Amino acid sequence: QMRLVQSGAEMKKPGASVKVSCKASGFTFSGYYIHWVRQSPGQGLDWMGWVNPNSGGTNYAQKFQGRVTLTRDTSITTVYMEFTRLKSDDTAVYYCATGGPTRHDSSLTATEGASWGQGTLVTVSS
Amino acid sequence: EVVLIQSPATLSFSPGERATLSCRASQSAGSFLAWYQQKVGQAPRLLIHDTFKRATGVPARFSGSGSGTDFTLTISSLEPEDFAVYYCQLRSVGPPFSWTFGQGTKVEVK
C-alpha cells in the first residue's frame, strides 16, 4: 500500500536551512502530487505547498513563498522539502502527504490525503 | 482565499453520545471537502473525502454531509478511541490548486 517515510528529527540554529526527505513506496511515484503540511506545537495543520513528481512543478502557500523549495528525485522516489532562513517559530512537525493524481489515468485510484508520512520534528533554537 | 472555520474549538461528550462537528467556509467550497482525525503524536488520518465518502477502513459511525459553505462531520456513537482532534480540509479548484485546513475541533471526554 501507499507509504511515505520521512527523515529523522533535526535541530537547527536560527538563520540555518533544513532539508527533509519523504521516501515514497507502494504506489506510482509520478502519479500523485505530494503535499507538505506543518504543525507547530499545540497548533493546527498549515499547508505549505505541493510538488508534482511527474513534472517537478510546484505551488507554495503565500506565507512560505521564498523560503520553501520542494524538489523530487524520481530515481529514488523521494521528495524533499528545503526550508531556509529558519526562525524559532518554525519549530514544528513537518509532514508529507499524498495528493490527487497528476494525470488522467484510470489506474490512479488512490484517495487524496490517504497517506501521510510519520512527521519530522524540526527544532530551531540558538 | 477560502477560510475554514471550525467552532467551537472543543466539544465534550460521553462515550456513546452522538457528536456533530461543524466546518464553515468563507465562500462556496465545492465538494472537495475532507475530514481528518488526529491523535496526540500521530499523523492525521483521512476519515471523509469529497464531503461524504468514507475513506478505506473508516467505521460506518463516521459520516459527512453538507454543501456550499456548511459542512458537518457526525460520529453516531462515540467510542473511546474517537476522542481526538478533527480537522476539515478543502482543496481549491485552482489552477493552481491548494489545500486549506480549519483550525480543528477537539472532542474530549465529558
PDB file of C-alpha atoms in Angstrom:
ATOM      1  CA  GLN A   1       0.000   0.000   0.000  1.00  0.00           C
ATOM      2  CA  MET A   2       0.979   3.655  -0.232  1.00  0.00           C
ATOM      3  CA  ARG A   3       3.746   4.501   2.212  1.00  0.00           C
ATOM      4  CA  LEU A   4       5.670   7.696   2.954  1.00  0.00           C
ATOM      5  CA  VAL A   5       8.708   7.551   5.241  1.00  0.00           C
ATOM      6  CA  GLN A   6      10.338  10.785   6.358  1.00  0.00           C
ATOM      7  CA  SER A   7      13.833  11.545   7.548  1.00  0.00           C
ATOM      8  CA  GLY A   8      14.625  11.986  11.215  1.00  0.00           C
ATOM      9  CA  ALA A   9      14.395  14.888  13.615  1.00  0.00           C
ATOM     10  CA  GLU A  10      16.568  17.929  13.033  1.00  0.00           C
ATOM     11  CA  MET A  11      17.923  20.617  15.327  1.00  0.00           C
ATOM     12  CA  LYS A  12      18.937  23.866  13.682  1.00  0.00           C
ATOM     13  CA  LYS A  13      20.088  27.330  14.698  1.00  0.00           C
ATOM     14  CA  PRO A  14      18.191  30.447  13.635  1.00  0.00           C
ATOM     15  CA  GLY A  15      19.132  31.520  10.124  1.00  0.00           C
ATOM     16  CA  ALA A  16      20.081  27.991   9.047  1.00  0.00           C
ATOM     17  CA  SER A  17      18.348  25.794   6.477  1.00  0.00           C
ATOM     18  CA  VAL A  18      16.883  22.323   6.780  1.00  0.00           C
ATOM     19  CA  LYS A  19      16.144  19.684   4.156  1.00  0.00           C
ATOM     20  CA  VAL A  20      13.622  16.968   4.999  1.00  0.00           C
ATOM     21  CA  SER A  21      13.117  13.924   2.808  1.00  0.00           C
ATOM     22  CA  CYS A  22       9.984  11.884   2.148  1.00  0.00           C
ATOM     23  CA  LYS A  23      10.538   8.437   0.602  1.00  0.00           C
ATOM     24  CA  ALA A  24       7.554   7.024  -1.288  1.00  0.00           C
ATOM     25  CA  SER A  25       6.808   3.362  -1.852  1.00  0.00           C
ATOM     26  CA  GLY A  26       3.920   1.103  -2.750  1.00  0.00           C
ATOM     27  CA  PHE A  27       2.485   3.325  -5.487  1.00  0.00           C
ATOM     28  CA  THR A  28       3.263   5.008  -8.804  1.00  0.00           C
ATOM     29  CA  PHE A  29       5.535   7.851  -7.649  1.00  0.00           C
ATOM     30  CA  SER A  30       4.875  10.032 -10.686  1.00  0.00           C
ATOM     31  CA  GLY A  31       1.139   9.533 -10.359  1.00  0.00           C
ATOM     32  CA  TYR A  32       0.284  11.627  -7.285  1.00  0.00           C
ATOM     33  CA  TYR A  33       1.061  15.109  -6.017  1.00  0.00           C
ATOM     34  CA  ILE A  34       2.990  15.244  -2.759  1.00  0.00           C
ATOM     35  CA  HIS A  35       1.981  17.942  -0.292  1.00  0.00           C
ATOM     36  CA  TRP A  36       3.796  19.293   2.758  1.00  0.00           C
ATOM     37  CA  VAL A  37       1.967  20.357   5.905  1.00  0.00           C
ATOM     38  CA  ARG A  38       3.376  21.977   9.029  1.00  0.00           C
ATOM     39  CA  GLN A  39       2.119  21.680  12.588  1.00  0.00           C
ATOM     40  CA  SER A  40       3.572  23.979  15.222  1.00  0.00           C
ATOM     41  CA  PRO A  41       3.482  22.749  18.853  1.00  0.00           C
ATOM     42  CA  GLY A  42      -0.106  22.597  20.101  1.00  0.00           C
ATOM     43  CA  GLN A  43      -1.408  24.157  16.903  1.00  0.00           C
ATOM     44  CA  GLY A  44      -3.349  23.111  13.825  1.00  0.00           C
ATOM     45  CA  LEU A  45      -2.335  21.996  10.347  1.00  0.00           C
ATOM     46  CA  ASP A  46      -0.795  24.557   7.981  1.00  0.00           C
ATOM     47  CA  TRP A  47      -0.440  23.715   4.275  1.00  0.00           C
ATOM     48  CA  MET A  48       2.954  24.647   2.788  1.00  0.00           C
ATOM     49  CA  GLY A  49       2.785  23.536  -0.836  1.00  0.00           C
ATOM     50  CA  TRP A  50       2.943  20.663  -3.299  1.00  0.00           C
ATOM     51  CA  VAL A  51       5.278  19.167  -5.838  1.00  0.00           C
ATOM     52  CA  ASN A  52       4.253  17.239  -8.918  1.00  0.00           C
ATOM     53  CA  PRO A  53       6.673  14.292  -9.021  1.00  0.00           C
ATOM     54  CA  ASN A  54       5.874  13.802 -12.709  1.00  0.00           C
ATOM     55  CA  SER A  55       6.892  17.256 -13.939  1.00  0.00           C
ATOM     56  CA  GLY A  56       8.700  18.766 -10.954  1.00  0.00           C
ATOM     57  CA  GLY A  57       6.194  21.608 -10.939  1.00  0.00           C
ATOM     58  CA  THR A  58       5.417  23.236  -7.589  1.00  0.00           C
ATOM     59  CA  ASN A  59       2.945  25.515  -5.845  1.00  0.00           C
ATOM     60  CA  TYR A  60       3.615  27.176  -2.494  1.00  0.00           C
ATOM     61  CA  ALA A  61       1.420  28.824   0.094  1.00  0.00           C
ATOM     62  CA  GLN A  62       1.910  32.579   0.112  1.00  0.00           C
ATOM     63  CA  LYS A  63       3.208  32.642   3.693  1.00  0.00           C
ATOM     64  CA  PHE A  64       6.063  30.249   2.852  1.00  0.00           C
ATOM     65  CA  GLN A  65       6.886  31.571  -0.624  1.00  0.00           C
ATOM     66  CA  GLY A  66      10.554  32.433  -0.951  1.00  0.00           C
ATOM     67  CA  ARG A  67      11.680  30.242   1.937  1.00  0.00           C
ATOM     68  CA  VAL A  68      10.483  26.767   0.947  1.00  0.00           C
ATOM     69  CA  THR A  69      11.588  24.706  -2.030  1.00  0.00           C
ATOM     70  CA  LEU A  70      10.089  21.345  -2.925  1.00  0.00           C
ATOM     71  CA  THR A  71      12.028  19.020  -5.214  1.00  0.00           C
ATOM     72  CA  ARG A  72      11.953  15.380  -6.178  1.00  0.00           C
ATOM     73  CA  ASP A  73      14.358  12.649  -7.243  1.00  0.00           C
ATOM     74  CA  THR A  74      12.452  10.180  -9.388  1.00  0.00           C
ATOM     75  CA  SER A  75      15.334   7.670  -9.385  1.00  0.00           C
ATOM     76  CA  ILE A  76      14.819   7.044  -5.666  1.00  0.00           C
ATOM     77  CA  THR A  77      11.125   8.031  -5.416  1.00  0.00           C
ATOM     78  CA  THR A  78      11.891  10.709  -2.865  1.00  0.00           C
ATOM     79  CA  VAL A  79      10.581  14.221  -2.371  1.00  0.00           C
ATOM     80  CA  TYR A  80      12.492  16.910  -0.473  1.00  0.00           C
ATOM     81  CA  MET A  81      11.373  19.981   1.433  1.00  0.00           C
ATOM     82  CA  GLU A  82      14.065  22.601   1.953  1.00  0.00           C
ATOM     83  CA  PHE A  83      13.249  25.457   4.333  1.00  0.00           C
ATOM     84  CA  THR A  84      15.643  28.387   4.609  1.00  0.00           C
ATOM     85  CA  ARG A  85      16.233  31.315   6.971  1.00  0.00           C
ATOM     86  CA  LEU A  86      14.802  29.362   9.876  1.00  0.00           C
ATOM     87  CA  LYS A  87      13.326  31.204  12.866  1.00  0.00           C
ATOM     88  CA  SER A  88      12.401  29.909  16.302  1.00  0.00           C
ATOM     89  CA  ASP A  89       8.711  29.902  15.376  1.00  0.00           C
ATOM     90  CA  ASP A  90       9.455  27.483  12.535  1.00  0.00           C
ATOM     91  CA  THR A  91       9.844  24.831  15.235  1.00  0.00           C
ATOM     92  CA  ALA A  92       7.226  22.314  14.179  1.00  0.00           C
ATOM     93  CA  VAL A  93       6.474  18.848  12.914  1.00  0.00           C
ATOM     94  CA  TYR A  94       6.579  18.746   9.118  1.00  0.00           C
ATOM     95  CA  TYR A  95       4.503  16.136   7.268  1.00  0.00           C
ATOM     96  CA  CYS A  96       4.409  14.978   3.660  1.00  0.00           C
ATOM     97  CA  ALA A  97       1.128  13.583   2.321  1.00  0.00           C
ATOM     98  CA  THR A  98      -0.170  12.177  -0.958  1.00  0.00           C
ATOM     99  CA  GLY A  99      -2.452  14.330  -3.035  1.00  0.00           C
ATOM    100  CA  GLY A 100      -4.611  13.735  -6.058  1.00  0.00           C
ATOM    101  CA  PRO A 101      -3.479  12.222  -9.357  1.00  0.00           C
ATOM    102  CA  THR A 102      -1.070  14.169 -11.572  1.00  0.00           C
ATOM    103  CA  ARG A 103      -2.727  12.975 -14.774  1.00  0.00           C
ATOM    104  CA  HIS A 104      -5.905  11.406 -16.061  1.00  0.00           C
ATOM    105  CA  ASP A 105      -5.194   7.705 -15.707  1.00  0.00           C
ATOM    106  CA  SER A 106      -7.770   5.130 -14.710  1.00  0.00           C
ATOM    107  CA  SER A 107      -5.142   3.220 -12.762  1.00  0.00           C
ATOM    108  CA  LEU A 108      -4.583   6.137 -10.361  1.00  0.00           C
ATOM    109  CA  THR A 109      -7.366   5.437  -7.894  1.00  0.00           C
ATOM    110  CA  ALA A 110      -5.889   6.340  -4.513  1.00  0.00           C
ATOM    111  CA  THR A 111      -7.773   8.915  -2.482  1.00  0.00           C
ATOM    112  CA  GLU A 112      -6.260  12.339  -1.969  1.00  0.00           C
ATOM    113  CA  GLY A 113      -4.895  12.700   1.558  1.00  0.00           C
ATOM    114  CA  ALA A 114      -4.985   8.974   2.266  1.00  0.00           C
ATOM    115  CA  SER A 115      -1.310   8.548   3.063  1.00  0.00           C
ATOM    116  CA  TRP A 116       0.883  10.652   5.351  1.00  0.00           C
ATOM    117  CA  GLY A 117       4.458  10.408   6.479  1.00  0.00           C
ATOM    118  CA  GLN A 118       5.178   9.941  10.159  1.00  0.00           C
ATOM    119  CA  GLY A 119       6.275  13.564  10.528  1.00  0.00           C
ATOM    120  CA  THR A 120       9.672  15.152  11.100  1.00  0.00           C
ATOM    121  CA  LEU A 121      10.271  17.398  14.085  1.00  0.00           C
ATOM    122  CA  VAL A 122      12.396  20.411  13.232  1.00  0.00           C
ATOM    123  CA  THR A 123      13.578  22.360  16.266  1.00  0.00           C
ATOM    124  CA  VAL A 124      15.024  25.825  15.754  1.00  0.00           C
ATOM    125  CA  SER A 125      16.911  27.120  18.750  1.00  0.00           C
ATOM    126  CA  SER A 126      20.063  29.034  19.485  1.00  0.00           C
TER     127      SER A 126
ATOM    128  CA  GLU B   1      -8.566  32.595  -0.449  1.00  0.00           C
ATOM    129  CA  VAL B   2     -11.148  30.446   1.304  1.00  0.00           C
ATOM    130  CA  VAL B   3     -11.040  30.327   5.106  1.00  0.00           C
ATOM    131  CA  LEU B   4     -12.478  27.355   7.000  1.00  0.00           C
ATOM    132  CA  ILE B   5     -13.926  28.000  10.444  1.00  0.00           C
ATOM    133  CA  GLN B   6     -14.447  25.148  12.887  1.00  0.00           C
ATOM    134  CA  SER B   7     -16.332  26.044  16.008  1.00  0.00           C
ATOM    135  CA  PRO B   8     -16.324  25.504  18.833  1.00  0.00           C
ATOM    136  CA  ALA B   9     -12.674  24.669  19.408  1.00  0.00           C
ATOM    137  CA  THR B  10     -13.591  21.997  21.977  1.00  0.00           C
ATOM    138  CA  LEU B  11     -16.614  19.749  22.402  1.00  0.00           C
ATOM    139  CA  SER B  12     -17.236  17.495  25.407  1.00  0.00           C
ATOM    140  CA  PHE B  13     -19.149  14.229  25.186  1.00  0.00           C
ATOM    141  CA  SER B  14     -19.603  10.962  26.995  1.00  0.00           C
ATOM    142  CA  PRO B  15     -18.868   7.666  25.205  1.00  0.00           C
ATOM    143  CA  GLY B  16     -21.930   6.509  23.286  1.00  0.00           C
ATOM    144  CA  GLU B  17     -23.172  10.018  22.587  1.00  0.00           C
ATOM    145  CA  ARG B  18     -23.655  11.461  19.112  1.00  0.00           C
ATOM    146  CA  ALA B  19     -21.163  14.139  18.079  1.00  0.00           C
ATOM    147  CA  THR B  20     -21.761  16.731  15.381  1.00  0.00           C
ATOM    148  CA  LEU B  21     -18.811  18.858  14.267  1.00  0.00           C
ATOM    149  CA  SER B  22     -19.162  21.946  12.108  1.00  0.00           C
ATOM    150  CA  CYS B  23     -16.965  23.404   9.369  1.00  0.00           C
ATOM    151  CA  ARG B  24     -17.966  26.651   7.666  1.00  0.00           C
ATOM    152  CA  ALA B  25     -16.265  28.059   4.574  1.00  0.00           C
ATOM    153  CA  SER B  26     -15.925  31.781   3.902  1.00  0.00           C
ATOM    154  CA  GLN B  27     -17.163  31.199   0.347  1.00  0.00           C
ATOM    155  CA  SER B  28     -18.721  28.341  -1.570  1.00  0.00           C
ATOM    156  CA  ALA B  29     -16.379  25.409  -1.202  1.00  0.00           C
ATOM    157  CA  GLY B  30     -17.464  22.930  -3.857  1.00  0.00           C
ATOM    158  CA  SER B  31     -17.334  19.272  -2.901  1.00  0.00           C
ATOM    159  CA  PHE B  32     -13.621  18.710  -2.296  1.00  0.00           C
ATOM    160  CA  LEU B  33     -14.107  18.802   1.457  1.00  0.00           C
ATOM    161  CA  ALA B  34     -12.367  16.259   3.658  1.00  0.00           C
ATOM    162  CA  TRP B  35     -12.206  15.444   7.366  1.00  0.00           C
ATOM    163  CA  TYR B  36      -9.185  14.142   9.266  1.00  0.00           C
ATOM    164  CA  GLN B  37      -8.732  12.725  12.741  1.00  0.00           C
ATOM    165  CA  GLN B  38      -5.525  13.359  14.629  1.00  0.00           C
ATOM    166  CA  LYS B  39      -4.437  11.798  17.892  1.00  0.00           C
ATOM    167  CA  VAL B  40      -1.560  13.060  20.002  1.00  0.00           C
ATOM    168  CA  GLY B  41       1.794  12.208  18.488  1.00  0.00           C
ATOM    169  CA  GLN B  42       0.295  10.804  15.291  1.00  0.00           C
ATOM    170  CA  ALA B  43      -0.096  11.985  11.731  1.00  0.00           C
ATOM    171  CA  PRO B  44      -3.581  12.976  10.592  1.00  0.00           C
ATOM    172  CA  ARG B  45      -5.789  10.153   9.355  1.00  0.00           C
ATOM    173  CA  LEU B  46      -8.225  10.694   6.490  1.00  0.00           C
ATOM    174  CA  LEU B  47     -11.810   9.894   7.524  1.00  0.00           C
ATOM    175  CA  ILE B  48     -14.067  11.510   4.898  1.00  0.00           C
ATOM    176  CA  HIS B  49     -13.364  12.841   1.396  1.00  0.00           C
ATOM    177  CA  ASP B  50     -15.493  14.577  -1.212  1.00  0.00           C
ATOM    178  CA  THR B  51     -17.850  15.740   1.566  1.00  0.00           C
ATOM    179  CA  PHE B  52     -19.465  12.397   2.382  1.00  0.00           C
ATOM    180  CA  LYS B  53     -17.332   9.471   1.160  1.00  0.00           C
ATOM    181  CA  ARG B  54     -15.736   7.366   3.901  1.00  0.00           C
ATOM    182  CA  ALA B  55     -12.073   6.541   3.397  1.00  0.00           C
ATOM    183  CA  THR B  56     -10.973   2.919   3.322  1.00  0.00           C
ATOM    184  CA  GLY B  57     -11.290   1.229   6.691  1.00  0.00           C
ATOM    185  CA  VAL B  58     -13.199   4.041   8.395  1.00  0.00           C
ATOM    186  CA  PRO B  59     -16.065   2.786  10.577  1.00  0.00           C
ATOM    187  CA  ALA B  60     -19.621   3.479   9.497  1.00  0.00           C
ATOM    188  CA  ARG B  61     -20.283   5.565  12.615  1.00  0.00           C
ATOM    189  CA  PHE B  62     -18.414   8.394  10.855  1.00  0.00           C
ATOM    190  CA  SER B  63     -20.397  10.306   8.247  1.00  0.00           C
ATOM    191  CA  GLY B  64     -20.013  13.578   6.395  1.00  0.00           C
ATOM    192  CA  SER B  65     -22.556  15.912   4.884  1.00  0.00           C
ATOM    193  CA  GLY B  66     -23.048  19.457   3.675  1.00  0.00           C
ATOM    194  CA  SER B  67     -22.758  21.693   0.664  1.00  0.00           C
ATOM    195  CA  GLY B  68     -21.920  25.243  -0.300  1.00  0.00           C
ATOM    196  CA  THR B  69     -20.389  26.786   2.811  1.00  0.00           C
ATOM    197  CA  ASP B  70     -21.625  24.497   5.611  1.00  0.00           C
ATOM    198  CA  PHE B  71     -20.262  21.027   6.262  1.00  0.00           C
ATOM    199  CA  THR B  72     -20.716  18.543   9.077  1.00  0.00           C
ATOM    200  CA  LEU B  73     -18.909  15.507  10.439  1.00  0.00           C
ATOM    201  CA  THR B  74     -21.119  13.257  12.528  1.00  0.00           C
ATOM    202  CA  ILE B  75     -19.979  10.465  14.806  1.00  0.00           C
ATOM    203  CA  SER B  76     -23.129   8.500  15.559  1.00  0.00           C
ATOM    204  CA  SER B  77     -21.978   6.889  18.810  1.00  0.00           C
ATOM    205  CA  LEU B  78     -18.626   7.863  20.260  1.00  0.00           C
ATOM    206  CA  GLU B  79     -16.188   5.075  21.002  1.00  0.00           C
ATOM    207  CA  PRO B  80     -13.290   5.631  23.439  1.00  0.00           C
ATOM    208  CA  GLU B  81     -10.834   5.777  20.525  1.00  0.00           C
ATOM    209  CA  ASP B  82     -12.749   8.616  18.852  1.00  0.00           C
ATOM    210  CA  PHE B  83     -11.658  11.250  21.377  1.00  0.00           C
ATOM    211  CA  ALA B  84      -9.184  13.246  19.296  1.00  0.00           C
ATOM    212  CA  VAL B  85      -8.834  16.422  17.242  1.00  0.00           C
ATOM    213  CA  TYR B  86     -10.731  16.694  13.962  1.00  0.00           C
ATOM    214  CA  TYR B  87      -9.802  18.934  11.049  1.00  0.00           C
ATOM    215  CA  CYS B  88     -11.748  19.831   7.956  1.00  0.00           C
ATOM    216  CA  GLN B  89      -9.791  20.466   4.772  1.00  0.00           C
ATOM    217  CA  LEU B  90     -10.632  21.949   1.417  1.00  0.00           C
ATOM    218  CA  ARG B  91      -8.875  21.535  -1.911  1.00  0.00           C
ATOM    219  CA  SER B  92      -9.388  24.629  -4.008  1.00  0.00           C
ATOM    220  CA  VAL B  93     -10.319  24.171  -7.654  1.00  0.00           C
ATOM    221  CA  GLY B  94      -7.357  26.149  -8.972  1.00  0.00           C
ATOM    222  CA  PRO B  95      -5.261  26.306 -11.058  1.00  0.00           C
ATOM    223  CA  PRO B  96      -3.086  26.057  -9.228  1.00  0.00           C
ATOM    224  CA  PHE B  97      -4.977  24.216  -6.548  1.00  0.00           C
ATOM    225  CA  SER B  98      -4.103  24.359  -2.850  1.00  0.00           C
ATOM    226  CA  TRP B  99      -5.152  22.903   0.477  1.00  0.00           C
ATOM    227  CA  THR B 100      -6.762  24.820   3.323  1.00  0.00           C
ATOM    228  CA  PHE B 101      -7.379  23.437   6.817  1.00  0.00           C
ATOM    229  CA  GLY B 102      -9.764  24.507   9.514  1.00  0.00           C
ATOM    230  CA  GLN B 103      -8.225  25.176  12.911  1.00  0.00           C
ATOM    231  CA  GLY B 104      -9.562  21.947  14.351  1.00  0.00           C
ATOM    232  CA  THR B 105     -12.131  20.812  16.919  1.00  0.00           C
ATOM    233  CA  LYS B 106     -11.037  18.775  19.910  1.00  0.00           C
ATOM    234  CA  VAL B 107     -13.524  16.119  21.011  1.00  0.00           C
ATOM    235  CA  GLU B 108     -12.889  15.435  24.677  1.00  0.00           C
ATOM    236  CA  VAL B 109     -14.409  13.221  27.341  1.00  0.00           C
ATOM    237  CA  LYS B 110     -17.057  14.919  29.464  1.00  0.00           C
TER     238      LYS B 110
END
